[in-house]
Coordinates of C-alpha atoms in Angstrom, one line a residue:
Chain A
A1 CA -74.0 -82.6 10.0
Q2 CA -71.8 -83.1 13.1
S3 CA -70.7 -80.0 14.9
V4 CA -69.0 -79.0 18.1
T5 CA -69.7 -75.8 20.1
Q6 CA -67.4 -74.4 22.7
P7 CA -69.3 -71.3 24.0
D8 CA -66.5 -69.8 25.9
I9 CA -63.7 -68.3 23.8
H10 CA -61.6 -67.1 26.7
I11 CA -61.7 -68.1 30.4
T12 CA -59.6 -66.6 33.2
V13 CA -59.2 -68.4 36.5
S14 CA -56.9 -68.0 39.5
E15 CA -54.4 -70.7 40.3
G16 CA -56.0 -73.3 42.6
A17 CA -59.5 -72.5 41.5
S18 CA -61.7 -75.1 39.9
L19 CA -62.3 -75.2 36.2
E20 CA -65.1 -76.2 33.8
L21 CA -64.8 -75.8 30.1
R22 CA -68.1 -76.3 28.1
C23 CA -68.6 -78.4 25.0
N24 CA -71.8 -79.2 23.2
Y25 CA -72.0 -81.5 20.2
S26 CA -74.5 -82.2 17.5
Y27 CA -74.4 -85.8 16.4
G28 CA -77.1 -88.3 15.6
A29 CA -75.6 -91.5 16.9
T30 CA -73.4 -92.3 19.9
P31 CA -70.5 -89.8 19.6
Y32 CA -66.8 -90.4 20.0
L33 CA -65.7 -87.4 21.9
F34 CA -62.3 -86.0 22.7
W35 CA -60.6 -83.1 24.5
Y36 CA -57.2 -81.9 23.3
V37 CA -54.9 -79.2 24.7
Q38 CA -52.6 -77.0 22.7
S39 CA -49.8 -75.0 24.2
P40 CA -48.4 -72.0 22.2
G41 CA -46.4 -73.2 19.2
Q42 CA -47.2 -76.9 19.9
G43 CA -49.4 -79.6 18.4
L44 CA -52.4 -81.1 20.1
Q45 CA -52.2 -83.4 23.1
L46 CA -55.0 -85.7 23.9
L47 CA -56.4 -85.1 27.4
L48 CA -59.1 -87.7 27.4
K49 CA -61.7 -89.5 25.3
Y50 CA -65.2 -91.0 25.5
F51 CA -66.4 -93.8 23.4
S52 CA -68.9 -95.7 25.6
G53 CA -69.4 -97.0 29.1
D54 CA -68.9 -94.9 32.2
T55 CA -69.9 -91.3 31.4
L56 CA -67.3 -89.8 33.7
V57 CA -63.9 -90.1 32.0
Q58 CA -60.6 -89.5 33.7
G59 CA -57.7 -88.1 31.7
I60 CA -54.2 -86.9 32.1
K61 CA -53.0 -84.0 34.1
G62 CA -55.9 -84.3 36.6
F63 CA -58.6 -83.6 34.1
E64 CA -61.9 -85.3 33.8
A65 CA -65.0 -84.9 31.6
E66 CA -68.6 -86.0 31.9
F67 CA -70.7 -87.1 28.9
K68 CA -74.3 -86.1 29.3
R69 CA -76.4 -87.4 26.4
S70 CA -79.5 -85.6 27.4
Q71 CA -77.7 -82.3 27.2
S72 CA -75.4 -83.2 24.3
S73 CA -72.5 -82.1 26.4
F74 CA -69.0 -83.2 27.2
N75 CA -67.7 -80.7 29.7
L76 CA -64.1 -80.7 30.9
R77 CA -63.3 -80.2 34.5
K78 CA -60.4 -79.9 36.8
P79 CA -60.7 -79.4 40.6
S80 CA -57.6 -77.2 41.0
V81 CA -55.9 -75.4 38.2
H82 CA -52.1 -75.0 37.9
W83 CA -50.4 -72.1 36.1
S84 CA -49.0 -74.7 33.6
D85 CA -52.6 -75.4 32.5
A86 CA -52.7 -72.2 30.7
A87 CA -53.3 -73.2 27.0
E88 CA -56.0 -73.6 24.4
Y89 CA -58.4 -76.4 24.8
F90 CA -60.3 -78.1 22.0
C91 CA -63.3 -80.4 22.1
A92 CA -63.7 -82.7 19.1
V93 CA -66.1 -85.4 17.8
A94 CA -65.1 -88.2 15.5
V95 CA -67.6 -88.7 12.6
S96 CA -67.4 -92.4 13.1
Y97 CA -65.2 -95.1 14.7
N98 CA -63.6 -96.1 11.4
T99 CA -62.3 -92.7 10.4
D100 CA -59.7 -90.3 11.8
K101 CA -61.7 -87.3 10.7
L102 CA -62.4 -85.1 13.7
I103 CA -64.7 -82.1 13.9
F104 CA -63.2 -79.6 16.3
G105 CA -64.8 -76.8 18.3
T106 CA -63.4 -73.3 18.1
G107 CA -61.4 -73.7 21.2
T108 CA -61.3 -72.1 24.7
R109 CA -58.2 -70.2 25.7
L110 CA -57.5 -70.6 29.4
Q111 CA -55.5 -67.9 31.2
V112 CA -54.4 -68.7 34.8
F113 CA -53.5 -65.9 37.2
P114 CA -51.2 -66.6 40.2
Chain B
K1 CA -40.7 -94.0 20.5
A2 CA -40.2 -90.8 18.6
G3 CA -43.3 -88.7 18.1
V4 CA -44.8 -87.5 14.9
T5 CA -42.3 -85.3 13.1
Q6 CA -43.1 -82.6 10.6
T7 CA -40.7 -80.9 8.3
P8 CA -40.1 -78.1 7.8
R9 CA -41.4 -76.4 11.0
Y10 CA -41.6 -73.0 9.4
L11 CA -42.0 -72.0 5.8
I12 CA -42.4 -68.7 4.0
K13 CA -43.7 -68.6 0.4
T14 CA -45.1 -66.1 -1.9
R15 CA -48.5 -66.1 -3.7
G16 CA -48.6 -68.4 -6.7
Q17 CA -45.8 -70.7 -5.5
Q18 CA -46.4 -74.3 -4.4
V19 CA -45.3 -76.0 -1.3
T20 CA -44.8 -79.5 0.0
L21 CA -45.0 -80.5 3.6
S22 CA -43.8 -83.7 5.1
C23 CA -45.0 -85.9 7.9
S24 CA -43.3 -88.9 9.5
P25 CA -45.7 -90.9 11.7
I26 CA -44.9 -92.7 14.8
S27 CA -43.2 -96.0 14.0
G28 CA -45.8 -98.6 13.3
H29 CA -48.7 -96.2 12.7
R30 CA -50.2 -96.6 9.3
S31 CA -53.0 -94.0 9.5
V32 CA -52.0 -90.4 8.9
S33 CA -54.3 -87.4 8.8
W34 CA -53.8 -83.7 8.1
Y35 CA -55.4 -80.6 9.5
Q36 CA -55.3 -76.9 8.8
Q37 CA -55.4 -74.5 11.7
T38 CA -56.2 -70.8 11.2
P39 CA -57.4 -68.1 13.6
G40 CA -60.5 -67.6 11.4
Q41 CA -61.6 -71.1 10.6
G42 CA -60.0 -73.0 13.4
L43 CA -59.0 -76.7 13.0
Q44 CA -60.2 -78.2 9.8
F45 CA -59.7 -81.7 8.5
L46 CA -57.8 -82.0 5.2
F47 CA -57.1 -85.6 4.4
E48 CA -56.9 -89.1 5.9
Y49 CA -54.6 -91.9 4.6
F50 CA -54.2 -95.5 5.4
S51 CA -51.9 -97.9 3.6
E52 CA -51.2 -95.4 0.8
T53 CA -55.0 -94.9 0.2
Q54 CA -56.9 -91.7 0.8
R55 CA -59.9 -92.7 2.9
N56 CA -61.4 -89.3 3.5
K57 CA -61.0 -85.7 2.2
G58 CA -62.1 -82.5 3.7
N59 CA -63.8 -79.6 2.0
F60 CA -60.8 -78.0 0.4
P61 CA -60.1 -76.9 -3.2
G62 CA -58.2 -79.2 -5.5
R63 CA -55.0 -77.1 -4.9
F64 CA -54.6 -79.2 -1.8
S65 CA -53.4 -82.7 -2.4
G66 CA -51.6 -85.4 -0.5
R67 CA -50.2 -88.8 -0.6
Q68 CA -48.8 -91.5 1.6
F69 CA -45.8 -93.7 0.9
S70 CA -45.3 -97.4 1.6
N71 CA -43.4 -96.5 4.8
S72 CA -46.4 -94.5 6.0
R73 CA -44.7 -91.2 5.6
S74 CA -47.1 -88.6 4.1
E75 CA -46.7 -85.4 2.2
M76 CA -49.2 -82.7 1.4
N77 CA -48.9 -80.3 -1.4
V78 CA -50.5 -76.9 -1.9
S79 CA -50.3 -75.4 -5.4
T80 CA -50.8 -71.8 -6.5
L81 CA -50.6 -70.5 -2.9
E82 CA -53.0 -67.9 -1.7
L83 CA -52.7 -65.5 1.2
G84 CA -55.4 -67.4 3.0
D85 CA -53.4 -70.6 2.9
S86 CA -51.2 -69.2 5.7
A87 CA -51.8 -71.5 8.6
L88 CA -50.4 -74.1 10.9
Y89 CA -50.6 -77.5 9.2
L90 CA -50.9 -80.4 11.6
C91 CA -50.3 -84.0 10.9
A92 CA -51.5 -86.8 13.1
S93 CA -50.9 -90.6 13.1
R94 CA -52.8 -93.4 14.7
P95 CA -52.0 -97.0 15.5
Q96 CA -54.2 -99.6 13.9
G97 CA -57.2 -100.7 16.0
Y98 CA -56.8 -97.8 18.4
N99 CA -58.8 -94.7 18.1
E100 CA -56.4 -92.0 19.3
Q101 CA -54.5 -89.7 17.1
F102 CA -51.1 -88.4 18.0
F103 CA -50.3 -85.0 16.6
G104 CA -47.1 -83.5 15.5
P105 CA -45.9 -80.0 16.3
G106 CA -47.1 -78.7 12.9
T107 CA -45.6 -76.7 10.0
R108 CA -46.2 -73.0 10.1
L109 CA -46.8 -71.8 6.6
T110 CA -46.7 -68.0 5.8
V111 CA -47.8 -66.9 2.4
L112 CA -46.7 -63.3 1.5

């Protein structure tokens, strides 16, 4: 069965520092991968997605993610974090292209210190 | 375009009652999905609808049901509420031929 693991429950960084949030997936075929962000009291906003092609994907708000098939990973990165990036981040995999069903990781809460 | 809207935003019920949550997708979107978010279980898929047909269902008891109307609006119903049903219920819609879901702000259900 498909699964997504986000090993880091909580990460704290200083504003301006670089960020990497880890995501590992378990899926037999080519995965469809997503990163979402959720601010307190809000729904989910899509940051970026990977379906195929270039393994380095650019998203909104200066985020990028790299798909590494050999490591079953899809880590999210940002070179310089802003205080407004403080939120919870979810990695997800779609079970197939023809369904909306997403399997989410448990999330990583990002705290940003000034 | 207006985003996905969910009503009500907050709801308090007691055990044994039933509840209906509503979701209006983005105009033109025909696919609607529902998710339950709890601190213990995280984000879990509930249902997926397209053109009034349920295409997929998550691993939830029969107390959880849903439907979609001809205008793509969707409702989900939970009967015989339990304390563990307290959660944020998120709805998402997707345009046809485009694999990106747009989420609403959710309905926060508290069961006392």
